[in-house]
Amino acid sequence: MAALDAVSGGNMRLMEIPEHAKILNSLGLTFNEARVFLALSQLGAATAKAISNSSGLGREVVYQIMPKLLEEGLVEEAVTSPKSFRAVPLKEAYAILLQRKEEENRELYKKAMEAFKRHQSKSALKVEDSEIILVSAGGETALQN
């Protein structure tokens, strides 16, 4: 990931932000969550007001988004007045989100296999319980139970 290698000390070039936003969105963040995270990544420690100014989102939107980013482990909250936040390094954020996505995929695979097995067993029962009608090439019909 060339763009990831270009990130040093939490700073990224402005032209890389859309690329990172798309990746973060693919990993499960909404575009607004990605905007807040990336704005905070550029700012270092910042208040909701500074994040709002940098991201172009309203302060109330920033405050609505922060609990999810905190819960995901992507943002840390400092005990200051006013509240300030700090984003984890981008590489760490990618690792956290990728791990979560892998866990979701494993769980989805497990559910799919269970559903497939249930479907297979129901299909097998239907064949065993149903009448089979054989039609010969000559048009004669034979019934089997």
Short mmCIF file of C-alpha atoms in Angstrom, two decimals:
data_model
loop_
_atom_site.label_atom_id
_atom_site.label_comp_id
_atom_site.label_asym_id
_atom_site.label_seq_id
_atom_site.Cartn_x
_atom_site.Cartn_y
_atom_site.Cartn_z
CA MET A 1 0.00 0.00 0.00
CA ALA A 2 1.96 2.94 -1.29
CA ALA A 3 -0.40 5.48 0.24
CA LEU A 4 -0.03 3.88 3.65
CA ASP A 5 3.76 4.06 3.39
CA ALA A 6 3.48 7.78 2.63
CA VAL A 7 1.78 8.37 5.97
CA SER A 8 4.25 9.48 8.61
CA GLY A 9 3.46 10.57 12.11
CA GLY A 10 -0.28 10.72 11.44
CA ASN A 11 0.08 13.25 8.61
CA MET A 12 -1.01 12.49 5.10
CA ARG A 13 -1.01 14.42 1.88
CA LEU A 14 -4.29 16.06 0.96
CA MET A 15 -4.55 14.08 -2.29
CA GLU A 16 -4.44 10.79 -0.32
CA ILE A 17 -7.51 11.57 1.78
CA PRO A 18 -10.13 10.42 -0.79
CA GLU A 19 -8.24 7.16 -1.27
CA HIS A 20 -8.12 6.53 2.48
CA ALA A 21 -11.79 7.51 2.83
CA LYS A 22 -12.75 4.91 0.21
CA ILE A 23 -10.69 2.22 1.94
CA LEU A 24 -12.12 3.07 5.37
CA ASN A 25 -15.62 2.99 3.87
CA SER A 26 -14.92 -0.44 2.36
CA LEU A 27 -13.83 -1.58 5.80
CA GLY A 28 -17.13 -0.58 7.38
CA LEU A 29 -16.98 3.11 8.26
CA THR A 30 -19.53 5.50 6.82
CA PHE A 31 -18.13 8.33 4.70
CA ASN A 32 -18.78 10.80 7.53
CA GLU A 33 -17.02 8.53 10.04
CA ALA A 34 -14.08 8.29 7.65
CA ARG A 35 -14.05 12.09 7.21
CA VAL A 36 -13.99 12.62 10.98
CA PHE A 37 -11.28 10.00 11.48
CA LEU A 38 -9.09 11.39 8.69
CA ALA A 39 -9.56 14.99 9.85
CA LEU A 40 -8.52 13.94 13.34
CA SER A 41 -5.56 12.01 11.92
CA GLN A 42 -4.33 15.20 10.31
CA LEU A 43 -4.96 17.37 13.34
CA GLY A 44 -3.41 15.20 16.03
CA ALA A 45 -5.23 15.90 19.30
CA ALA A 46 -8.25 18.09 18.61
CA THR A 47 -11.59 19.23 19.95
CA ALA A 48 -14.90 18.52 18.26
CA LYS A 49 -14.92 22.13 17.03
CA ALA A 50 -11.53 21.74 15.32
CA ILE A 51 -12.58 18.37 13.86
CA SER A 52 -15.80 19.97 12.63
CA ASN A 53 -13.90 22.80 10.94
CA SER A 54 -11.40 20.42 9.35
CA SER A 55 -13.94 17.81 8.18
CA GLY A 56 -16.62 20.22 7.05
CA LEU A 57 -19.20 18.43 9.20
CA GLY A 58 -21.24 20.06 11.95
CA ARG A 59 -20.01 19.78 15.52
CA GLU A 60 -23.16 17.83 16.49
CA VAL A 61 -22.39 15.32 13.72
CA VAL A 62 -18.84 14.94 15.06
CA TYR A 63 -20.22 14.28 18.56
CA GLN A 64 -22.66 11.69 17.15
CA ILE A 65 -19.84 9.89 15.32
CA MET A 66 -17.29 9.86 18.15
CA PRO A 67 -18.89 7.07 20.26
CA LYS A 68 -18.61 4.59 17.38
CA LEU A 69 -15.00 5.57 16.62
CA LEU A 70 -14.18 5.27 20.33
CA GLU A 71 -15.92 1.88 20.56
CA GLU A 72 -14.05 0.61 17.49
CA GLY A 73 -10.76 1.63 19.10
CA LEU A 74 -9.98 4.09 16.30
CA VAL A 75 -10.06 7.19 18.50
CA GLU A 76 -8.97 7.92 22.05
CA GLU A 77 -10.56 10.55 24.27
CA ALA A 78 -8.41 12.80 26.43
CA VAL A 79 -9.69 13.93 29.81
CA THR A 80 -9.54 17.64 29.10
CA SER A 81 -11.90 20.56 29.06
CA PRO A 82 -13.12 20.94 26.41
CA LYS A 83 -12.99 17.27 25.38
CA SER A 84 -10.27 16.44 22.92
CA PHE A 85 -9.70 13.36 20.82
CA ARG A 86 -6.77 11.66 19.12
CA ALA A 87 -6.92 9.17 16.25
CA VAL A 88 -4.86 6.00 16.37
CA PRO A 89 -2.27 5.78 13.57
CA LEU A 90 -3.83 5.01 10.19
CA LYS A 91 -1.98 1.71 9.85
CA GLU A 92 -3.38 0.59 13.22
CA ALA A 93 -6.89 1.70 12.20
CA TYR A 94 -6.65 -0.39 9.03
CA ALA A 95 -5.51 -3.39 11.09
CA ILE A 96 -8.40 -2.99 13.55
CA LEU A 97 -10.99 -2.69 10.80
CA LEU A 98 -9.52 -5.52 8.73
CA GLN A 99 -9.57 -7.83 11.75
CA ARG A 100 -13.22 -6.96 12.42
CA LYS A 101 -14.08 -7.58 8.74
CA GLU A 102 -12.30 -10.96 8.84
CA GLU A 103 -14.27 -11.95 11.96
CA GLU A 104 -17.52 -10.91 10.26
CA ASN A 105 -16.59 -12.94 7.17
CA ARG A 106 -15.77 -16.03 9.28
CA GLU A 107 -19.13 -15.71 11.06
CA LEU A 108 -20.95 -15.24 7.74
CA TYR A 109 -19.20 -18.31 6.29
CA LYS A 110 -20.22 -20.35 9.33
CA LYS A 111 -23.86 -19.25 8.98
CA ALA A 112 -23.83 -19.96 5.24
CA MET A 113 -22.48 -23.48 5.79
CA GLU A 114 -25.10 -24.18 8.48
CA ALA A 115 -27.87 -22.95 6.17
CA PHE A 116 -26.47 -25.05 3.34
CA LYS A 117 -26.42 -28.18 5.53
CA ARG A 118 -30.02 -27.54 6.65
CA HIS A 119 -31.05 -27.07 3.02
CA GLN A 120 -29.27 -30.25 1.97
CA SER A 121 -30.89 -32.33 4.71
CA LYS A 122 -34.36 -30.93 3.85
CA SER A 123 -33.76 -31.66 0.15
CA ALA A 124 -32.71 -35.23 0.96
CA LEU A 125 -35.88 -35.74 3.04
CA LYS A 126 -38.07 -34.46 0.21
CA VAL A 127 -36.56 -36.94 -2.24
CA GLU A 128 -36.98 -39.83 0.22
CA ASP A 129 -40.57 -38.90 1.12
CA SER A 130 -41.86 -38.16 -2.36
CA GLU A 131 -43.18 -40.47 -5.01
CA ILE A 132 -40.89 -41.06 -7.91
CA ILE A 133 -42.57 -41.40 -11.26
CA LEU A 134 -40.54 -43.05 -13.98
CA VAL A 135 -41.57 -42.55 -17.55
CA SER A 136 -40.06 -44.92 -20.05
CA ALA A 137 -39.15 -43.89 -23.56
CA GLY A 138 -42.22 -45.72 -24.84
CA GLY A 139 -44.54 -43.60 -22.72
CA GLU A 140 -45.37 -46.25 -20.10
CA THR A 141 -45.48 -44.98 -16.51
CA ALA A 142 -44.25 -46.87 -13.44
CA LEU A 143 -44.77 -45.63 -9.87
CA GLN A 144 -42.31 -46.25 -7.08
CA ASN A 145 -42.70 -45.45 -3.38
#
